Amino acid sequence: MKFITSNFVRCAVKSCDGTEGSFPLNFQDCKLQLEEQEFNEEFIISMLERLDWSALVKVASQLGNNAIPPQKPSLDDINEVLLKDLHSLLLETQIIEGKMICDNCQHVYYIKDGIASFLLPPHLAK
Amino acid sequence: MSRPEQIAPPEIFYNDIESRKYTASSRVQHIQAKMTLRALDLLNLEEDKSHFLLDVGCGSGLSGEILTEEGHVWIGMDISADMLATAIDRDIDGDMFLADMGCGVPFRAGTFDAAISISAIQWLCNADTNTNEPKFRLARFFNTLYSSLRKGGKFVGQFYPANEDQTVQITSAAKVAGFQCGVVIDDPESRKNRKHYLVLQAGSSARPLNVDGMEVEKMNGKQVAAQKLTKVSKKRLKAMETKKEYIKRKKILNEKRGKEVRKDSKFTGRARKARF
Ligand SMILES: C[S@@+](CC[C@H](N)C(=O)[O-])C[C@H]1O[C@@H](n2cnc3c(N)ncnc32)[C@H](O)[C@@H]1O
Ligand SMILES: [Zn+2]
């Protein structure tokens, strides 16, 4: 799973819809890998507005990166270095093993061999 | 030919062997690529701009790789682990995860610019296990799809309805979820080549769907035959290329990228090269 997805995916359980704890998920015991991707500056700029910065800071720190500025950079102070860092974080950082836990229902989602599973057991699937 | 939906649930039908067979077929590749380009044509996204898209029932990435080629960044979801494993083997660029669309599209509000689905949503009409209730699953899917899209967000989904009833089931569920909705039928006179595209828009958009000049609002859930076009868009044109042209174009593209296809099993050993 790419880091970017952590900024958008929420708990899949229906009773967690709209609850505060269902996003972002809490990441635990994660193994990371960097995989080179083509840099698309315009895409990163266009995503900036959509990013939930506090979720980004939180998840990055759960993954061991505490160097993210606490405030979202504004369009005025972005520069190439910053955009490349963001690109690397969002699109090149892969979570290949780990757990994601919902703060609301405590359900644990697993990431194995790079693929996250949001499949729900039958009792949660309704 | 019996329909896959009637043989087994999707995660069982698309097992390792079927996933590979499906993905390796140049006939399938060509058809899926054509339909994806047609879906993009209908979506009418701003040209020359990368969008953030969702591919529902992304499978082994035959639809998604067209999204990549067209410059988009996408997330895919699919219920079949073997289809996703095949996608990893093919070094597909989208971020894919396992999920059942009938349990909803698990993203926070306003995530995607648009979403597509190619040859998948008819599966929602199947009550293939005793816990599967199509009505609830369709409602859950469209409600969560709606909220996962940005305001004015659009969805185009090519699907294979088993009968008229299924089309009505699908469009009604989409309407109840709040979508402006219609179905475009390409090649309506050919039983074999006829293709259904569910077109949805979440409220008004500055760049509405391109339903051959018709407004989706006016479609009101109805089915319309695709118009014979006077002005053909680049994507539509590409979608009309022959299989031979397609294979040739793919070959050149793959060579350019220096792609190699790996052949290991399930997800193991599929981690791609690390930078350090
Ligand atoms: C014909 S394949 C199409 C795959 C891909 N879109 C393409 O164009 O090649 C249909 C896909 O839908 C997936 N599918 C079926 N039911 C699903 C569900 N409930 N949730 C998610 N994916 C599903 C299947 O696993 C399969 O990969
Ligand atoms: Zn939850």
Coordinates of C-alpha atoms and ligand atoms in Angstrom, one line a residue:
Chain A
M1 CA 0.0 0.0 0.0
K2 CA 1.3 3.4 -0.9
F3 CA 1.4 6.1 1.7
I4 CA -1.0 8.3 -0.2
T5 CA -3.8 5.8 0.3
S6 CA -3.4 6.2 4.1
N7 CA -4.6 9.8 3.7
F8 CA -7.9 8.8 2.2
V9 CA -8.9 5.3 3.2
R10 CA -11.1 4.8 6.3
C11 CA -12.6 1.9 8.2
A12 CA -14.9 -0.1 6.0
V13 CA -17.3 -1.1 8.7
K14 CA -20.7 0.5 8.2
S15 CA -21.3 1.5 11.8
C16 CA -18.0 3.4 11.6
D17 CA -19.2 5.7 8.8
G18 CA -18.8 9.3 9.7
T19 CA -17.2 8.6 13.1
E20 CA -14.1 10.5 14.0
G21 CA -12.1 7.3 14.9
S22 CA -12.6 5.8 11.5
F23 CA -10.0 8.0 9.8
P24 CA -7.1 7.9 9.7
L25 CA -6.4 4.3 10.6
N26 CA -3.6 3.7 13.1
F27 CA -0.6 2.0 11.6
Q28 CA 1.4 -0.5 13.6
D29 CA 4.3 -2.8 13.0
C30 CA 4.9 -1.6 9.5
K31 CA 7.7 -2.5 7.1
L32 CA 8.4 0.1 4.5
Q33 CA 10.0 0.1 1.1
L34 CA 10.8 2.8 -1.3
E35 CA 9.9 2.3 -4.9
E36 CA 10.9 4.9 -7.5
Q37 CA 8.1 6.6 -9.3
E38 CA 8.1 9.2 -12.0
F39 CA 7.9 12.7 -10.4
N40 CA 4.7 14.5 -11.5
E41 CA 5.0 18.0 -10.0
E42 CA 1.6 19.1 -11.2
F43 CA -0.1 16.2 -9.6
I44 CA 1.5 16.7 -6.2
I45 CA 0.5 20.4 -6.3
S46 CA -3.1 19.5 -7.2
M47 CA -3.3 17.0 -4.3
L48 CA -2.0 19.4 -1.7
E49 CA -5.3 21.0 -1.1
R50 CA -7.0 17.6 -0.7
L51 CA -4.5 16.2 1.8
D52 CA -5.5 15.9 5.5
W53 CA -2.3 17.3 6.9
S54 CA -2.8 16.2 10.5
A55 CA -3.6 12.7 9.4
L56 CA -0.5 12.8 7.2
V57 CA 1.7 13.9 10.2
K58 CA 0.1 11.3 12.4
V59 CA 0.6 8.4 10.1
A60 CA 4.1 9.4 9.1
S61 CA 5.1 9.5 12.7
Q62 CA 3.5 6.0 13.3
L63 CA 5.7 4.9 10.4
G64 CA 8.8 6.4 12.1
N65 CA 9.0 9.7 10.3
N66 CA 8.8 12.6 12.7
A67 CA 10.3 15.2 10.4
I68 CA 7.1 16.3 8.7
P69 CA 6.3 20.1 9.3
P70 CA 3.2 20.3 11.6
Q71 CA 1.5 22.8 9.3
K72 CA 0.5 22.2 5.7
P73 CA 2.8 24.2 3.4
S74 CA 0.9 26.8 1.6
L75 CA 1.0 27.2 -2.2
D76 CA 3.3 30.2 -1.6
D77 CA 6.0 28.4 0.2
I78 CA 6.2 25.3 -2.0
N79 CA 9.4 24.7 -3.9
E80 CA 10.8 21.8 -5.8
V81 CA 12.6 20.3 -2.9
L82 CA 9.4 20.2 -0.8
L83 CA 7.4 18.8 -3.7
K84 CA 9.9 16.1 -4.3
D85 CA 9.9 15.1 -0.7
L86 CA 6.1 15.0 -0.8
H87 CA 6.2 12.9 -3.9
S88 CA 8.6 10.5 -2.3
L89 CA 6.4 10.2 0.8
L90 CA 3.1 9.9 -0.9
L91 CA 3.9 7.8 -4.0
E92 CA 7.2 6.1 -3.4
T93 CA 6.7 5.0 0.1
Q94 CA 5.2 1.5 0.2
I95 CA 3.9 -0.2 3.3
I96 CA 4.6 -3.8 2.6
E97 CA 3.7 -5.4 5.9
G98 CA 1.7 -4.1 8.9
K99 CA -1.6 -3.5 10.6
M100 CA -4.1 -0.7 10.4
I101 CA -6.5 -0.3 13.3
C102 CA -9.7 1.6 13.5
D103 CA -9.9 3.8 16.6
N104 CA -13.7 3.5 16.6
C105 CA -14.3 -0.2 16.4
Q106 CA -10.7 -1.5 16.9
H107 CA -11.0 -3.7 13.8
V108 CA -7.5 -4.7 12.6
Y109 CA -6.8 -4.6 8.8
Y110 CA -3.6 -6.3 7.6
I111 CA -1.1 -5.5 5.0
K112 CA 0.7 -8.5 3.6
D113 CA 3.2 -8.6 0.8
G114 CA 2.3 -5.0 -0.1
I115 CA -1.4 -5.6 -0.4
A116 CA -3.8 -4.3 2.2
S117 CA -7.0 -6.2 2.9
F118 CA -10.2 -4.3 3.7
L119 CA -12.3 -7.5 3.3
L120 CA -14.6 -7.8 6.3
P121 CA -15.6 -10.8 8.3
P122 CA -19.3 -11.8 7.8
H123 CA -20.5 -10.3 11.0
L124 CA -19.1 -6.8 10.1
A125 CA -20.0 -7.0 6.4
K126 CA -23.6 -6.0 6.8
Chain B
M1 CA -21.5 -19.2 -23.1
S2 CA -22.5 -19.0 -19.4
R3 CA -21.8 -15.9 -17.4
P4 CA -19.0 -15.9 -14.9
E5 CA -21.4 -14.5 -12.3
Q6 CA -23.5 -17.7 -12.5
I7 CA -20.5 -20.0 -12.0
A8 CA -19.1 -19.0 -8.6
P9 CA -18.5 -16.0 -6.4
P10 CA -15.9 -13.6 -7.9
E11 CA -13.1 -14.4 -5.5
I12 CA -13.5 -18.0 -6.4
F13 CA -14.2 -17.6 -10.1
Y14 CA -11.1 -15.4 -10.5
N15 CA -8.7 -17.9 -9.0
D16 CA -5.0 -18.1 -9.9
I17 CA -5.5 -20.0 -13.2
E18 CA -8.5 -17.9 -14.4
S19 CA -6.7 -14.7 -13.4
R20 CA -3.7 -15.5 -15.5
K21 CA -5.7 -16.8 -18.4
Y22 CA -7.9 -13.7 -18.4
T23 CA -5.0 -11.3 -18.2
A24 CA -2.8 -13.0 -20.8
S25 CA -5.4 -13.1 -23.5
S26 CA -4.7 -10.4 -26.0
R27 CA -8.4 -10.4 -27.0
V28 CA -9.4 -9.6 -23.4
Q29 CA -6.6 -7.0 -23.1
H30 CA -7.8 -5.2 -26.2
I31 CA -11.5 -5.2 -25.2
Q32 CA -10.8 -4.0 -21.7
A33 CA -8.5 -1.2 -23.0
K34 CA -11.1 -0.1 -25.5
M35 CA -13.8 0.1 -22.9
T36 CA -11.5 1.9 -20.4
L37 CA -10.8 4.5 -23.1
R38 CA -14.4 4.8 -23.8
A39 CA -15.2 5.3 -20.1
L40 CA -12.6 8.1 -20.0
D41 CA -14.1 9.6 -23.1
L42 CA -17.5 9.7 -21.3
L43 CA -15.9 11.0 -18.1
N44 CA -14.7 14.1 -19.9
L45 CA -11.9 15.0 -17.5
E46 CA -9.8 18.0 -18.2
E47 CA -7.2 17.1 -20.8
D48 CA -3.5 17.0 -20.0
K49 CA -4.0 16.9 -16.3
S50 CA -3.4 14.1 -13.9
H51 CA -6.5 13.2 -11.9
F52 CA -6.8 11.1 -8.8
L53 CA -9.1 8.2 -9.8
L54 CA -10.7 5.0 -8.3
D55 CA -10.9 1.8 -10.3
V56 CA -13.6 -0.5 -8.8
G57 CA -13.0 -4.1 -9.5
C58 CA -9.6 -3.3 -10.9
G59 CA -8.6 -7.0 -11.3
S60 CA -5.2 -7.5 -12.8
G61 CA -4.9 -3.9 -13.9
L62 CA -5.9 -4.1 -17.5
S63 CA -8.2 -1.1 -17.1
G64 CA -5.9 0.7 -14.6
E65 CA -2.9 0.5 -16.9
I66 CA -4.8 2.6 -19.4
L67 CA -5.5 5.2 -16.6
T68 CA -1.7 5.3 -16.0
E69 CA -1.0 5.6 -19.8
E70 CA -3.4 8.6 -19.8
G71 CA -1.4 10.2 -17.0
H72 CA -3.7 9.5 -14.0
V73 CA -2.9 8.3 -10.5
W74 CA -5.3 5.7 -9.3
I75 CA -6.3 3.4 -6.5
G76 CA -7.9 0.1 -7.4
M77 CA -10.0 -2.3 -5.3
D78 CA -10.9 -5.9 -6.0
I79 CA -12.2 -8.9 -4.2
S80 CA -9.9 -11.4 -5.8
A81 CA -6.5 -11.9 -4.3
D82 CA -5.4 -13.8 -7.4
M83 CA -6.3 -11.0 -9.7
L84 CA -4.3 -8.6 -7.5
A85 CA -1.4 -11.0 -7.5
T86 CA -1.5 -11.1 -11.3
A87 CA -1.5 -7.3 -11.2
I88 CA 1.7 -7.2 -9.0
D89 CA 3.4 -9.6 -11.4
R90 CA 2.7 -7.1 -14.2
D91 CA 4.2 -4.2 -12.3
I92 CA 1.0 -2.2 -12.4
D93 CA 1.4 1.4 -11.2
G94 CA -1.9 1.9 -9.3
D95 CA -2.2 1.2 -5.6
M96 CA -4.4 -1.8 -5.2
F97 CA -6.1 -3.4 -2.3
L98 CA -8.5 -6.2 -1.5
A99 CA -12.0 -5.1 -0.7
D100 CA -15.6 -6.0 -1.5
M101 CA -17.4 -3.2 -3.3
G102 CA -20.7 -4.5 -1.9
C103 CA -19.4 -3.6 1.6
G104 CA -18.7 -0.1 0.4
V105 CA -16.0 2.1 -1.0
P106 CA -14.0 2.9 2.1
F107 CA -12.7 6.4 1.5
R108 CA -13.2 9.7 3.3
A109 CA -15.5 12.3 1.6
G110 CA -14.2 14.0 -1.5
T111 CA -11.3 11.7 -2.1
F112 CA -11.5 11.1 -5.9
D113 CA -11.9 13.3 -8.9
A114 CA -13.7 10.5 -10.6
A115 CA -14.1 6.7 -10.6
I116 CA -14.4 4.0 -13.2
S117 CA -15.3 0.4 -13.2
I118 CA -14.9 -2.0 -16.2
S119 CA -16.8 -5.2 -16.3
A120 CA -17.4 -5.6 -12.6
I121 CA -20.5 -4.0 -11.2
Q122 CA -22.9 -6.7 -12.6
W123 CA -21.4 -8.9 -9.9
L124 CA -23.4 -6.8 -7.3
C125 CA -26.6 -8.2 -8.7
N126 CA -25.7 -11.7 -7.7
A127 CA -26.9 -13.3 -4.5
D128 CA -24.2 -15.9 -4.7
T129 CA -23.9 -16.5 -1.0
N130 CA -26.6 -16.5 1.6
T131 CA -25.2 -13.3 3.1
N132 CA -25.4 -11.5 -0.2
E133 CA -28.4 -9.3 -0.6
P134 CA -28.1 -7.4 -3.9
K135 CA -30.4 -4.6 -2.8
F136 CA -28.3 -3.8 0.3
R137 CA -25.0 -4.3 -1.4
L138 CA -26.0 -2.0 -4.3
A139 CA -27.2 0.7 -1.9
R140 CA -24.0 0.4 0.1
F141 CA -21.8 0.6 -2.9
F142 CA -23.5 3.7 -4.5
N143 CA -23.9 5.6 -1.2
T144 CA -20.2 5.2 -0.4
L145 CA -19.1 5.8 -3.9
Y146 CA -21.1 9.1 -3.9
S147 CA -19.4 10.3 -0.8
S148 CA -15.9 9.2 -1.9
L149 CA -16.2 11.6 -4.9
R150 CA -15.5 15.3 -4.9
K151 CA -18.4 17.6 -5.5
G152 CA -19.5 17.2 -9.1
G153 CA -17.5 14.0 -9.3
K154 CA -18.2 11.5 -12.0
F155 CA -18.4 7.7 -12.4
V156 CA -18.5 5.7 -15.6
G157 CA -18.9 1.9 -15.2
Q158 CA -19.1 -0.5 -18.1
F159 CA -21.1 -3.5 -17.0
Y160 CA -22.7 -6.6 -18.4
P161 CA -26.4 -6.7 -17.3
A162 CA -27.8 -10.2 -17.4
N163 CA -31.2 -8.7 -18.3
E164 CA -33.2 -5.5 -18.3
D165 CA -34.1 -6.0 -14.7
Q166 CA -30.5 -5.8 -13.5
T167 CA -30.0 -2.5 -15.3
V168 CA -33.1 -1.1 -13.6
Q169 CA -31.8 -2.4 -10.2
I170 CA -28.5 -0.7 -10.7
T171 CA -29.8 2.6 -12.0
S172 CA -32.4 2.8 -9.2
A173 CA -29.8 2.2 -6.6
A174 CA -27.6 4.9 -8.1
K175 CA -30.4 7.4 -8.2
V176 CA -31.5 6.7 -4.6
A177 CA -27.9 7.4 -3.6
G178 CA -28.2 10.9 -5.1
F179 CA -26.5 10.5 -8.5
Q180 CA -27.7 12.0 -11.7
C181 CA -27.8 8.8 -13.7
G182 CA -28.1 7.3 -17.1
V183 CA -27.0 4.3 -19.2
V184 CA -25.2 4.8 -22.6
I185 CA -25.3 1.8 -24.9
D186 CA -22.6 1.5 -27.6
D187 CA -23.2 -0.7 -30.6
P188 CA -26.9 -1.2 -29.6
E189 CA -27.7 -3.1 -32.7
S190 CA -25.1 -5.7 -32.2
R191 CA -25.9 -8.4 -29.7
K192 CA -22.3 -9.4 -29.5
N193 CA -20.6 -6.1 -29.3
R194 CA -23.2 -4.1 -27.4
K195 CA -21.8 -2.4 -24.4
H196 CA -23.5 -0.8 -21.4
Y197 CA -22.0 2.2 -19.6
L198 CA -23.6 3.4 -16.4
V199 CA -22.8 7.2 -16.2
L200 CA -23.2 9.0 -12.9
Q201 CA -22.6 12.5 -11.7
A202 CA -22.6 13.6 -8.1
G203 CA -24.3 17.0 -8.5
S204 CA -23.6 19.6 -11.1
S205 CA -20.1 19.8 -12.5
A206 CA -18.2 22.6 -14.3
R207 CA -17.1 19.8 -16.7
P208 CA -20.1 17.5 -17.0
L209 CA -20.0 14.0 -18.4
N210 CA -19.7 13.8 -22.2
V211 CA -22.7 11.8 -23.0
D212 CA -22.5 12.7 -26.7
G213 CA -23.7 16.2 -26.0
M214 CA -26.6 15.1 -23.8
E215 CA -26.9 16.2 -20.2
V216 CA -26.9 13.4 -17.7
E217 CA -29.5 15.2 -15.7
K218 CA -31.9 14.9 -18.6
M219 CA -31.3 11.2 -18.9
N220 CA -32.9 10.6 -15.6
G221 CA -31.9 7.0 -15.3
K222 CA -32.9 6.2 -18.9
Q223 CA -30.9 4.2 -21.4
V224 CA -29.8 5.9 -24.6
A225 CA -28.0 4.6 -27.6
A226 CA -24.7 6.2 -28.3
Q227 CA -24.8 8.9 -31.0
K228 CA -23.0 8.5 -34.2
L229 CA -20.5 11.2 -33.8
T230 CA -19.5 14.0 -36.1
K231 CA -16.5 15.1 -34.0
V232 CA -14.6 12.2 -32.5
S233 CA -12.5 12.7 -29.5
K234 CA -8.9 11.5 -29.3
K235 CA -9.8 8.9 -26.7
R236 CA -12.8 7.7 -28.6
L237 CA -10.6 7.3 -31.6
K238 CA -8.1 5.3 -29.6
A239 CA -10.9 3.2 -28.3
M240 CA -11.7 2.3 -31.9
E241 CA -8.3 1.0 -32.9
T242 CA -8.2 -2.6 -34.1
K243 CA -6.7 -5.4 -32.0
K244 CA -3.7 -5.5 -34.2
E245 CA -3.0 -1.8 -33.9
Y246 CA -3.5 -2.2 -30.1
I247 CA -1.0 -5.0 -29.7
K248 CA 1.6 -3.1 -31.8
R249 CA 1.1 0.0 -29.7
K250 CA 1.4 -2.0 -26.4
K251 CA 4.6 -3.7 -27.6
I252 CA 6.3 -0.4 -28.4
L253 CA 5.1 1.0 -25.1
N254 CA 6.4 -2.0 -23.1
E255 CA 9.7 -1.9 -24.8
K256 CA 10.1 1.8 -24.1
R257 CA 9.5 1.1 -20.4
G258 CA 11.8 -1.9 -20.4
K259 CA 9.2 -3.9 -18.6
E260 CA 9.8 -7.4 -17.6
V261 CA 7.0 -9.6 -16.4
R262 CA 7.7 -11.7 -13.4
K263 CA 6.3 -15.1 -12.7
D264 CA 6.2 -15.9 -9.1
S265 CA 3.1 -16.9 -7.1
K266 CA 0.6 -15.1 -4.9
F267 CA 2.0 -12.0 -3.3
T268 CA 5.3 -13.4 -2.0
G269 CA 8.5 -12.2 -3.4
R270 CA 6.7 -9.5 -5.3
A271 CA 8.2 -6.7 -3.4
R272 CA 9.6 -4.4 -6.1
K273 CA 13.1 -3.2 -6.0
A274 CA 14.0 -0.9 -3.2
R275 CA 15.9 2.3 -3.7
F276 CA 18.2 1.8 -0.8
Ligands
LIG1 C1 -13.9 -9.0 -15.8 S1 -12.8 -8.6 -14.4 C2 -12.4 -6.9 -14.9 C3 -11.1 -6.5 -14.3 C4 -10.6 -5.1 -14.8 N1 -11.5 -4.0 -14.5 C5 -10.3 -5.2 -16.3 O1 -10.8 -4.4 -17.0 O2 -9.6 -6.1 -16.7 C6 -14.0 -8.3 -13.1 C7 -13.4 -8.0 -11.8 O3 -14.4 -7.6 -10.8 C8 -14.0 -8.1 -9.6 N2 -15.1 -8.2 -8.6 C9 -16.3 -8.9 -8.7 N3 -17.0 -8.7 -7.7 C10 -16.4 -7.8 -6.9 C11 -16.7 -7.2 -5.6 N4 -17.8 -7.5 -5.0 N5 -15.8 -6.3 -5.1 C12 -14.7 -6.0 -5.8 N6 -14.3 -6.5 -7.0 C13 -15.2 -7.4 -7.5 C14 -13.5 -9.5 -9.9 O4 -12.7 -10.0 -8.9 C15 -12.7 -9.2 -11.2 O5 -11.3 -8.9 -10.9
ZN2 ZN -14.1 0.8 12.5

